[in-house]
Coordinates of C-alpha atoms and ligand atoms in Angstrom, one line a residue:
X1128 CA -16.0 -17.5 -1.7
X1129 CA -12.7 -16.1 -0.2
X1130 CA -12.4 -12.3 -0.2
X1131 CA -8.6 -12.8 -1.3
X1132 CA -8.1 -16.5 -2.4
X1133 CA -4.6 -17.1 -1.3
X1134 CA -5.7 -21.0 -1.1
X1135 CA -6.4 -21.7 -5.0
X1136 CA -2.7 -19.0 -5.3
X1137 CA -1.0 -21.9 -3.5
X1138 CA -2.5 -24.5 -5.2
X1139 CA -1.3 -22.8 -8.1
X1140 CA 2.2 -22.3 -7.6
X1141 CA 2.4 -25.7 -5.1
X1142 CA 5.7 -27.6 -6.6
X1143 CA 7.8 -24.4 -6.8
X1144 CA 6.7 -23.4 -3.9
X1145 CA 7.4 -26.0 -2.1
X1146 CA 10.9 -26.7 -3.1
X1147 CA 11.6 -22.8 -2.7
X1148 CA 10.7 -23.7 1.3
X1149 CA 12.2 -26.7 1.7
X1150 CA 15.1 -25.2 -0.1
X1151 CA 15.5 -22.9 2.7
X1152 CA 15.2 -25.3 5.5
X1153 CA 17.6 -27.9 4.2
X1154 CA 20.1 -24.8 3.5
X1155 CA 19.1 -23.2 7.0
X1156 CA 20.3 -19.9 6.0
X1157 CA 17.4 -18.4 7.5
X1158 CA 18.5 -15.0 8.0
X1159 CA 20.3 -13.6 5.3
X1160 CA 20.0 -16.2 2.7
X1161 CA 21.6 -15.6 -0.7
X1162 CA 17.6 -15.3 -1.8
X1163 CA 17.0 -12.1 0.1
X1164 CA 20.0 -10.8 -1.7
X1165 CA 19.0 -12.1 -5.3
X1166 CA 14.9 -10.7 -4.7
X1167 CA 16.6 -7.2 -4.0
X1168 CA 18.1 -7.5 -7.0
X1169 CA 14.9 -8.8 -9.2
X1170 CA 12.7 -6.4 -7.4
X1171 CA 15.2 -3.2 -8.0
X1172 CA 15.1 -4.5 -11.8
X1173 CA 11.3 -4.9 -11.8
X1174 CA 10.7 -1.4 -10.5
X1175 CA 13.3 -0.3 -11.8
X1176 CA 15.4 1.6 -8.8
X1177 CA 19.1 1.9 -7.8
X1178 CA 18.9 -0.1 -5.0
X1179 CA 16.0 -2.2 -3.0
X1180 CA 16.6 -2.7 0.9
X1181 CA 14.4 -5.5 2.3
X1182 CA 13.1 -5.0 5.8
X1183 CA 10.6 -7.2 8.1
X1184 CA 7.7 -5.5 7.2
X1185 CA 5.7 -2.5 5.8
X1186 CA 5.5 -0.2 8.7
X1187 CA 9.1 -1.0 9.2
X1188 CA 9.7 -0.1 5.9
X1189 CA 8.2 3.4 6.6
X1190 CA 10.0 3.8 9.7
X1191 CA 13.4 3.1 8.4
X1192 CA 12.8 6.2 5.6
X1193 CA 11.8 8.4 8.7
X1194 CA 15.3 7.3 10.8
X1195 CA 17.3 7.9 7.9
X1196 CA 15.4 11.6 7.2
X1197 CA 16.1 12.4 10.4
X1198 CA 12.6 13.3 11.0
X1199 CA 11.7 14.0 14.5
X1200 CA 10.1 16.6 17.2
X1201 CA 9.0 19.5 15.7
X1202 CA 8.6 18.4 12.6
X1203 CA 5.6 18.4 10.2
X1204 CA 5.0 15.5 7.5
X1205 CA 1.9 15.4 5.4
X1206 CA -0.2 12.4 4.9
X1207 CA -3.9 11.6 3.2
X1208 CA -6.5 10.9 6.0
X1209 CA -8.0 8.5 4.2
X1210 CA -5.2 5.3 4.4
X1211 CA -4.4 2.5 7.0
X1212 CA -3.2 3.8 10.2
X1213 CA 0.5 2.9 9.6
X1214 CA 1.0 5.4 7.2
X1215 CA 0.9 7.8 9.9
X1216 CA 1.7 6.4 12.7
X1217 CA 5.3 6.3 11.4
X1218 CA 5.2 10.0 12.0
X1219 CA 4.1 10.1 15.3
X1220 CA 6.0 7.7 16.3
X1221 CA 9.3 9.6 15.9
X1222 CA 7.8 12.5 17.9
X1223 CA 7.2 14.4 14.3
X1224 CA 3.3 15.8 14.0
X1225 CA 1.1 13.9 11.0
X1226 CA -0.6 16.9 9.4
X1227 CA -3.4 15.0 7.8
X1228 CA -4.3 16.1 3.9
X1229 CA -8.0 15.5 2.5
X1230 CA -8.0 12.9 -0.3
X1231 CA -9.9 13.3 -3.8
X1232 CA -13.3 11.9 -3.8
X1233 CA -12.8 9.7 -7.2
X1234 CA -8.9 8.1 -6.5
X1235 CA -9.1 8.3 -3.2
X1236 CA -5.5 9.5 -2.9
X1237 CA -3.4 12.9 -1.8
X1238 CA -5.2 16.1 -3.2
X1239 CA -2.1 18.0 -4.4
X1240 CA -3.9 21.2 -4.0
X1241 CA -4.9 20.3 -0.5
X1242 CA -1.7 19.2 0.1
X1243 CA -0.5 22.9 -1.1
X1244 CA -2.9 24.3 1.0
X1245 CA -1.8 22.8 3.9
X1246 CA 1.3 23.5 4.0
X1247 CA 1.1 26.8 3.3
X1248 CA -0.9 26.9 6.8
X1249 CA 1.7 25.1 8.7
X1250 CA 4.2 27.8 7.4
X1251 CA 1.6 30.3 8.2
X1252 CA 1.3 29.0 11.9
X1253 CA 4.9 28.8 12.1
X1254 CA 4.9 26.2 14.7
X1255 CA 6.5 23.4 13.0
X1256 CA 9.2 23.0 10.4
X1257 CA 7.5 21.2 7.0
X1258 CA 10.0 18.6 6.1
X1259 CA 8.2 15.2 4.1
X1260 CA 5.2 14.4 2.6
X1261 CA 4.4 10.4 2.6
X1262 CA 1.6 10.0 -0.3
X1263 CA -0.3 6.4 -0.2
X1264 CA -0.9 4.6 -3.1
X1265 CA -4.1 3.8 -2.3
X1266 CA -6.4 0.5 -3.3
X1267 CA -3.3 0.1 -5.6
X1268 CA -3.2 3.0 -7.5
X1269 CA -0.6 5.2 -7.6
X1270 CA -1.3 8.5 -6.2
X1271 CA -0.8 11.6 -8.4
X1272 CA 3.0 11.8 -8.2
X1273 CA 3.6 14.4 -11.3
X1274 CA 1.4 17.1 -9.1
X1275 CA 2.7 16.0 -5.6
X1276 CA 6.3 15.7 -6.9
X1277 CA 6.0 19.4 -8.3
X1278 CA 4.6 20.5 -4.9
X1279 CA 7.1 18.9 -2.7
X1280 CA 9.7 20.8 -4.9
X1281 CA 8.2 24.0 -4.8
X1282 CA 8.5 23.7 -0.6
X1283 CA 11.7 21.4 -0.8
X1284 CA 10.1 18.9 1.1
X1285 CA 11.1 15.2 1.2
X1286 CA 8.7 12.9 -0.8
X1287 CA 8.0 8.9 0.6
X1288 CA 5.9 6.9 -1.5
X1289 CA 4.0 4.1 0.5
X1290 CA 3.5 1.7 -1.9
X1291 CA 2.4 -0.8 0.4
X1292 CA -0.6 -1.6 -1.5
X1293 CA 0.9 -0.1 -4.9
X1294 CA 3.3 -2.7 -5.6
X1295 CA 2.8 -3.5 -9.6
X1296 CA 1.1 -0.3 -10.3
X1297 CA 2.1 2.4 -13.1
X1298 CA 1.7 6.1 -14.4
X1299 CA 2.7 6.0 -18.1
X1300 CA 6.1 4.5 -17.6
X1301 CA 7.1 5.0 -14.3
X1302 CA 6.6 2.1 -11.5
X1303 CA 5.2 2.1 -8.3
X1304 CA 8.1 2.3 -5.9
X1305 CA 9.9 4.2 -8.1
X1306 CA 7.8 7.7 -6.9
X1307 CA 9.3 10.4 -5.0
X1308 CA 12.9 10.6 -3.2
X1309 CA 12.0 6.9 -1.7
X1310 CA 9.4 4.0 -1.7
X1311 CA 8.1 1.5 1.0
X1312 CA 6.5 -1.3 0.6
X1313 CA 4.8 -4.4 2.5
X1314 CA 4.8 -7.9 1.6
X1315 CA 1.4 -8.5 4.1
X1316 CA -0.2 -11.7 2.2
X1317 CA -3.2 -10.1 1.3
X1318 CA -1.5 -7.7 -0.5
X1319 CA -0.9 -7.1 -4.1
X1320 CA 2.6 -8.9 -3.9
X1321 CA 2.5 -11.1 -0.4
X1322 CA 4.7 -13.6 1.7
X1323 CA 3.7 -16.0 3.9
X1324 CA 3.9 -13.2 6.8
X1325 CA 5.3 -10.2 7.3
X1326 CA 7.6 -8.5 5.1
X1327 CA 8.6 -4.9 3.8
X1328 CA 10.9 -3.6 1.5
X1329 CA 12.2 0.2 0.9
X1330 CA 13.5 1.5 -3.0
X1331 CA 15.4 4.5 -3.5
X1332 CA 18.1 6.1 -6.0
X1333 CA 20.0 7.4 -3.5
X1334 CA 23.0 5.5 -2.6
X1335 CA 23.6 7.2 0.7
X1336 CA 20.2 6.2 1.9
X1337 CA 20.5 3.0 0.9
X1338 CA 23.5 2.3 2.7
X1339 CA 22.3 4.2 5.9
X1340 CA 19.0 1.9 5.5
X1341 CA 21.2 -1.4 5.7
X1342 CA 22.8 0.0 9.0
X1343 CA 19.7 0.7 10.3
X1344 CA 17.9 -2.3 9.9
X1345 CA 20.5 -4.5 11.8
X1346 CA 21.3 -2.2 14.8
X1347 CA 22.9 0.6 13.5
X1348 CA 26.1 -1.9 12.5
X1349 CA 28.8 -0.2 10.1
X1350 CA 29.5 -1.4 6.8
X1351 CA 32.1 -3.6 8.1
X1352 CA 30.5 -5.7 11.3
X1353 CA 27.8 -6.5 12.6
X1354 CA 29.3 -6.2 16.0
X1355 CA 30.7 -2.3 15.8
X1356 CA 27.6 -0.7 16.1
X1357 CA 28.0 3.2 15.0
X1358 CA 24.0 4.3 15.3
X1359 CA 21.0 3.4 16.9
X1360 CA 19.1 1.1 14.8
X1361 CA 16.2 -1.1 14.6
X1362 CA 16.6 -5.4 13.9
X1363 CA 14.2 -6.0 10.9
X1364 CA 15.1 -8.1 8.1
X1365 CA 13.1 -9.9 5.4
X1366 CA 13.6 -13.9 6.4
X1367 CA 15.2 -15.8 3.9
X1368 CA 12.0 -18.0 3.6
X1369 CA 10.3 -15.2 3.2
X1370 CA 12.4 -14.0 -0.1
X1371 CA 12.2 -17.5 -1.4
X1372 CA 8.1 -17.5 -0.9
X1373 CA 8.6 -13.6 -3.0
X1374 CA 10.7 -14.8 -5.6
X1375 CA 8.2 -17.7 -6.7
X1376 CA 5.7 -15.4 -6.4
X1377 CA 7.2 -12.3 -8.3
X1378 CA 7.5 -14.8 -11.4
X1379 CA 3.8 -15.5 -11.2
X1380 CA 2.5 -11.5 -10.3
X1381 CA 4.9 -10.5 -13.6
X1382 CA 3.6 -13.2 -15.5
X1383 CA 0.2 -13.2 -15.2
X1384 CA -1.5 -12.1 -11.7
X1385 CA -1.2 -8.2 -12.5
X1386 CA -3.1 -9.0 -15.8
X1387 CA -5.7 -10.9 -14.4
X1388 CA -6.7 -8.3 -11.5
X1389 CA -7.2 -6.1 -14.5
X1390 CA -8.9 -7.7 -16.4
X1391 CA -11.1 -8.7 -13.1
X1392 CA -11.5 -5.3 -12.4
X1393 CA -12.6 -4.3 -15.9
X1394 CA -15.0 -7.2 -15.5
X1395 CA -16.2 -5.8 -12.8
X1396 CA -16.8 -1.9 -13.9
X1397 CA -18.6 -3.4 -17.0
X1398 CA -21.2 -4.9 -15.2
X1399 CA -21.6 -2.5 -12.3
X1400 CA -20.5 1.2 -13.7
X1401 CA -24.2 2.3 -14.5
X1402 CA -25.8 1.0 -11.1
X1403 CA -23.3 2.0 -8.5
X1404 CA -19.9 4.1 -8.6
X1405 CA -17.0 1.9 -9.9
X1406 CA -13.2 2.8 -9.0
X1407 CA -11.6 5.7 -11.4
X1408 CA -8.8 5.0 -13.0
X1409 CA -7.6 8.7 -14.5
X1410 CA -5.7 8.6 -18.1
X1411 CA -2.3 6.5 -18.1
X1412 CA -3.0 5.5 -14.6
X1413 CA -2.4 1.5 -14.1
X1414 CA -3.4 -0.4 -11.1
X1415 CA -2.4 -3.4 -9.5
X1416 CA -5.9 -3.1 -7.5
X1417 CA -5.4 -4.4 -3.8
X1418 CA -8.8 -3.6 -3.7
X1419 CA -12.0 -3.6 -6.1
X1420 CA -13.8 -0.6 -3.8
X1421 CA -17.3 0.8 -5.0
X1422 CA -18.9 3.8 -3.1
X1423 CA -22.3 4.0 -1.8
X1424 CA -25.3 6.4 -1.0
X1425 CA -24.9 6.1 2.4
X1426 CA -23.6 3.8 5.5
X1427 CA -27.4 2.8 5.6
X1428 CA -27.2 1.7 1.9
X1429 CA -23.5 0.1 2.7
X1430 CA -24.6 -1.9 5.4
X1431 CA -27.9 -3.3 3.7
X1432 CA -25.6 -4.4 0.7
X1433 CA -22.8 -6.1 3.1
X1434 CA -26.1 -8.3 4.5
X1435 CA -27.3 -9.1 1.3
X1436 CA -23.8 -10.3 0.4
X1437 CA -23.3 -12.4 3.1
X1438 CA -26.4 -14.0 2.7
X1439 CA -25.1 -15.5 -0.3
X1440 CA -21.5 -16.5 1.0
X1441 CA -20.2 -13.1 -0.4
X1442 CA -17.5 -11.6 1.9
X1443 CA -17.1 -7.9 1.6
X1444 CA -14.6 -5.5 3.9
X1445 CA -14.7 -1.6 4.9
X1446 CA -11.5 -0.1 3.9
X1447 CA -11.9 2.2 6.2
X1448 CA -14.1 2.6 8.7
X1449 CA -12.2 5.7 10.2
X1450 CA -10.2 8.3 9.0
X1451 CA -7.1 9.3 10.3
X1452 CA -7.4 12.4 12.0
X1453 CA -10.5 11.1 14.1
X1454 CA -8.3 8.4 15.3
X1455 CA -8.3 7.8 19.2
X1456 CA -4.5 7.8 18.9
X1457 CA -3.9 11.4 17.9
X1458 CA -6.7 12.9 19.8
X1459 CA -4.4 15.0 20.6
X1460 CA -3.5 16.7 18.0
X1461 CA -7.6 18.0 18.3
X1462 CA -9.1 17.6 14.7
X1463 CA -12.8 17.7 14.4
X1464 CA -15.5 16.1 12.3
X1465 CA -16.1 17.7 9.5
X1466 CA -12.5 19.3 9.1
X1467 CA -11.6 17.1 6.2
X1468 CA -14.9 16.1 4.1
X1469 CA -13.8 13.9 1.5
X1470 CA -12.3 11.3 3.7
X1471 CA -15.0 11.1 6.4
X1472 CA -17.9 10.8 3.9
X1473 CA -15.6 8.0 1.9
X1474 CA -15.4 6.1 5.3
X1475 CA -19.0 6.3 5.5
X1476 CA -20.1 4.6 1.9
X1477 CA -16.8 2.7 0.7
X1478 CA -17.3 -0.7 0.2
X1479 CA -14.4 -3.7 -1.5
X1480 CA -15.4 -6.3 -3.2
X1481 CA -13.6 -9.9 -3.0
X1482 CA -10.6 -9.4 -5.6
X1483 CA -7.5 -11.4 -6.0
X1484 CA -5.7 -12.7 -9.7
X1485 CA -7.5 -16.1 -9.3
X1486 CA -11.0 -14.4 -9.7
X1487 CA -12.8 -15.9 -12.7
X1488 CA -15.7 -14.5 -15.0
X1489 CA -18.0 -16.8 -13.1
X1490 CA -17.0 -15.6 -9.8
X1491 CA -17.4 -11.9 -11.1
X1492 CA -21.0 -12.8 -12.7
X1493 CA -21.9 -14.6 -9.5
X1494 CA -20.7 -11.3 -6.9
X1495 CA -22.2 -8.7 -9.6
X1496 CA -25.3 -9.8 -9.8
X1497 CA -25.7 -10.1 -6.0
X1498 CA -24.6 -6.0 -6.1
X1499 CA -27.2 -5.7 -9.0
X1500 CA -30.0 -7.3 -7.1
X1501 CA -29.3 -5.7 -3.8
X1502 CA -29.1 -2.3 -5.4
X1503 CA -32.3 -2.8 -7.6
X1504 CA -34.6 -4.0 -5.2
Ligands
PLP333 C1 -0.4 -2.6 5.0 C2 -0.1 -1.2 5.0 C3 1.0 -0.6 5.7 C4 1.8 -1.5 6.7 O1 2.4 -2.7 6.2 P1 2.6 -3.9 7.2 O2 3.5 -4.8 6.4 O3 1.3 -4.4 7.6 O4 3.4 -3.3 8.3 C5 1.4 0.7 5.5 N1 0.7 1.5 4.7 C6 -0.4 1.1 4.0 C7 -1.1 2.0 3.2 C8 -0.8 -0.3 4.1 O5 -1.9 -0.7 3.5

């Protein structure tokens, strides 16, 4: 059993996606191929945003939002420190200071009144100037933009929404990528919506930013040429086989893969939710679940279940093993264990389960009664 079956996906979608590829290499328009210009469009549509800017992968994606903010020494953003290291490692890395937020122990995402609370320290402190928050849509949920959005207006900060694994996700009517002043994504392949490598994408509104974001991704060029260059930029772009490999498989994720995680997931919480704690989806929430994640009694509990799994040909994966602000990377900035609860105890007892649209009941059956047995023994 594959923990995301990208090899049955293929199968799958095989004779459109092949003549999508070859397409591209009998064309060999392989950077800025017409299809990166017609995804933008269909994925603007889908999430329904101004304007979509592709980009050569997630982190990129972040970065870009973080050159065209201006953000830079001196400055504080807020991020969870419970997420991948990207999300803030974009900070750091324009000399800005990630001041890390405690997540909620049921979504695993922001805390707004954390987030409230810290930065009303940072203010208090009165070292650096609060200027963005970047909130992660965690697992593939959205995080709770109505409360984080309210807070980030109160203190007129900047709001980034990494959707990198919240493409597809909802709250009531509003998309993922379509939270907050501006939205990265990441076309990884294991995640919810995936290439076949690396890709990003960035969604915003604004059409200032957008047009600053297509500058910056090609060296800083001006509207005009690629060869009058009238800022410092970065190169990533989305490869056109990359759009075409995105377009076939937007159709299919629209169609029918964002149903059938749901309804794998539901599977799931049906026959696990009164033996082990299932993922929480609040009220009007929708996810496009890049990960099925249950939480354990303890890393000695965790650990036992991952063996018994494996036993059986089940994989399993820690998402994650360490939170952000005990990262080796920003030693520096001289957190301690046991300053932010939530997310070190989540690192401890998280677990994912294998989850991907091409799941069936059987599978489910097959992986739930392995937890069952495990857990009951
Ligand atoms: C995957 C991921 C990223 C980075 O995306 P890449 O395309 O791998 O650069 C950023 N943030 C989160 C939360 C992610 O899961």
């Amino acid at each position: 059993m594959e923990f995301r079956d990208l090899k049955r996906q293929y199968q799958v979608l095989k004779p459109q996606m092949d003549a999508a590829m070859l397409e591209v290499a009998q064309n060999c328009n392989f950077i800025s191929g017409k299809q990166v210009t017609e995804l933008e469009q269909q994925l603007a549509d889908y999430v329904g945003v101004k304007h979509c800017v592709t980009c050569g992968n997630g982190t990129d994606a972040l970065t870009l939002m973080m050159m065209a903010w201006d953000i830079k020494e001196g400055d504080a953003v807020f991020v969870p420190a419970f997420t991948f290291f990207a999300s803030a490692e974009v900070i750091a890395f324009e000399g800005a200071t990630p001041v890390f937020v405690d997540v909620d122990e049921h979504t695993f995402n922001l805390d707004a009144d954390k987030l409230e609370q810290a930065i009303l320290k940072v203010k208090e402190e009165g070292k650096l100037c609060p200027r963005a928050v970047i909130a992660v849509d965690l697992f593939g949920q959205p995080a709770d933009y109505p409360k984080i959005e309210a807070v980030c207006k109160k203190y007129d900060l900047l709001l980034l929404e990494d959707a990198a694994q919240g493409f597809g996700g909802r709250i009531g009517d509003r998309v993922a990528c379509s939270f907050g002043d501006a939205a990265a994504t990441s076309f990884f392949p294991a995640k919810p919506l995936g290439c076949y490598g690396d890709g990003g994408a960035v969604f915003t509104n604004d059409d200032q930013t957008a047009e600053l974001l297509r500058s910056l991704r090609v060296h800083g060029k001006s509207p005009s040429s690629k060869y009058d260059n009238i800022r410092l930029g970065i190169n990533s772009r989305l490869d056109t086989i990359q759009a075409a490999v995105l377009q076939v498989k937007l159709k299919a994720f629209q169609e029918y893969e964002l149903d059938a995680v749901n309804r794998a997931a539901k599977s799931y919480t049906e026959h696990l939710g009164d033996i082990v704690k299932t993922p929480v989806v609040p009220e009007g929430f929708y996810s496009s679940w890049a990960q099925y994640t249950l939480i354990l009694d303890s890393a000695e509990q965790r650990a036992y279940l991952q063996q018994e799994l494996k036993e059986q040909g089940i994989p399993t994966m820690v998402y994650y093993p360490k939170p952000m602000h005990l990262q080796g990377a920003f030693a520096a900035l001289g957190y301690q264990q046991g300053d932010l609860p939530v997310s070190e105890a989540l690192c401890e007892r998280v677990v994912s389960l294998p989850m991907h649209p091409y799941l069936n009941e059987e599978d489910i059956k097959f992986v739930s009664n392995a937890v069952r047995a495990a857990l009951e023994k």
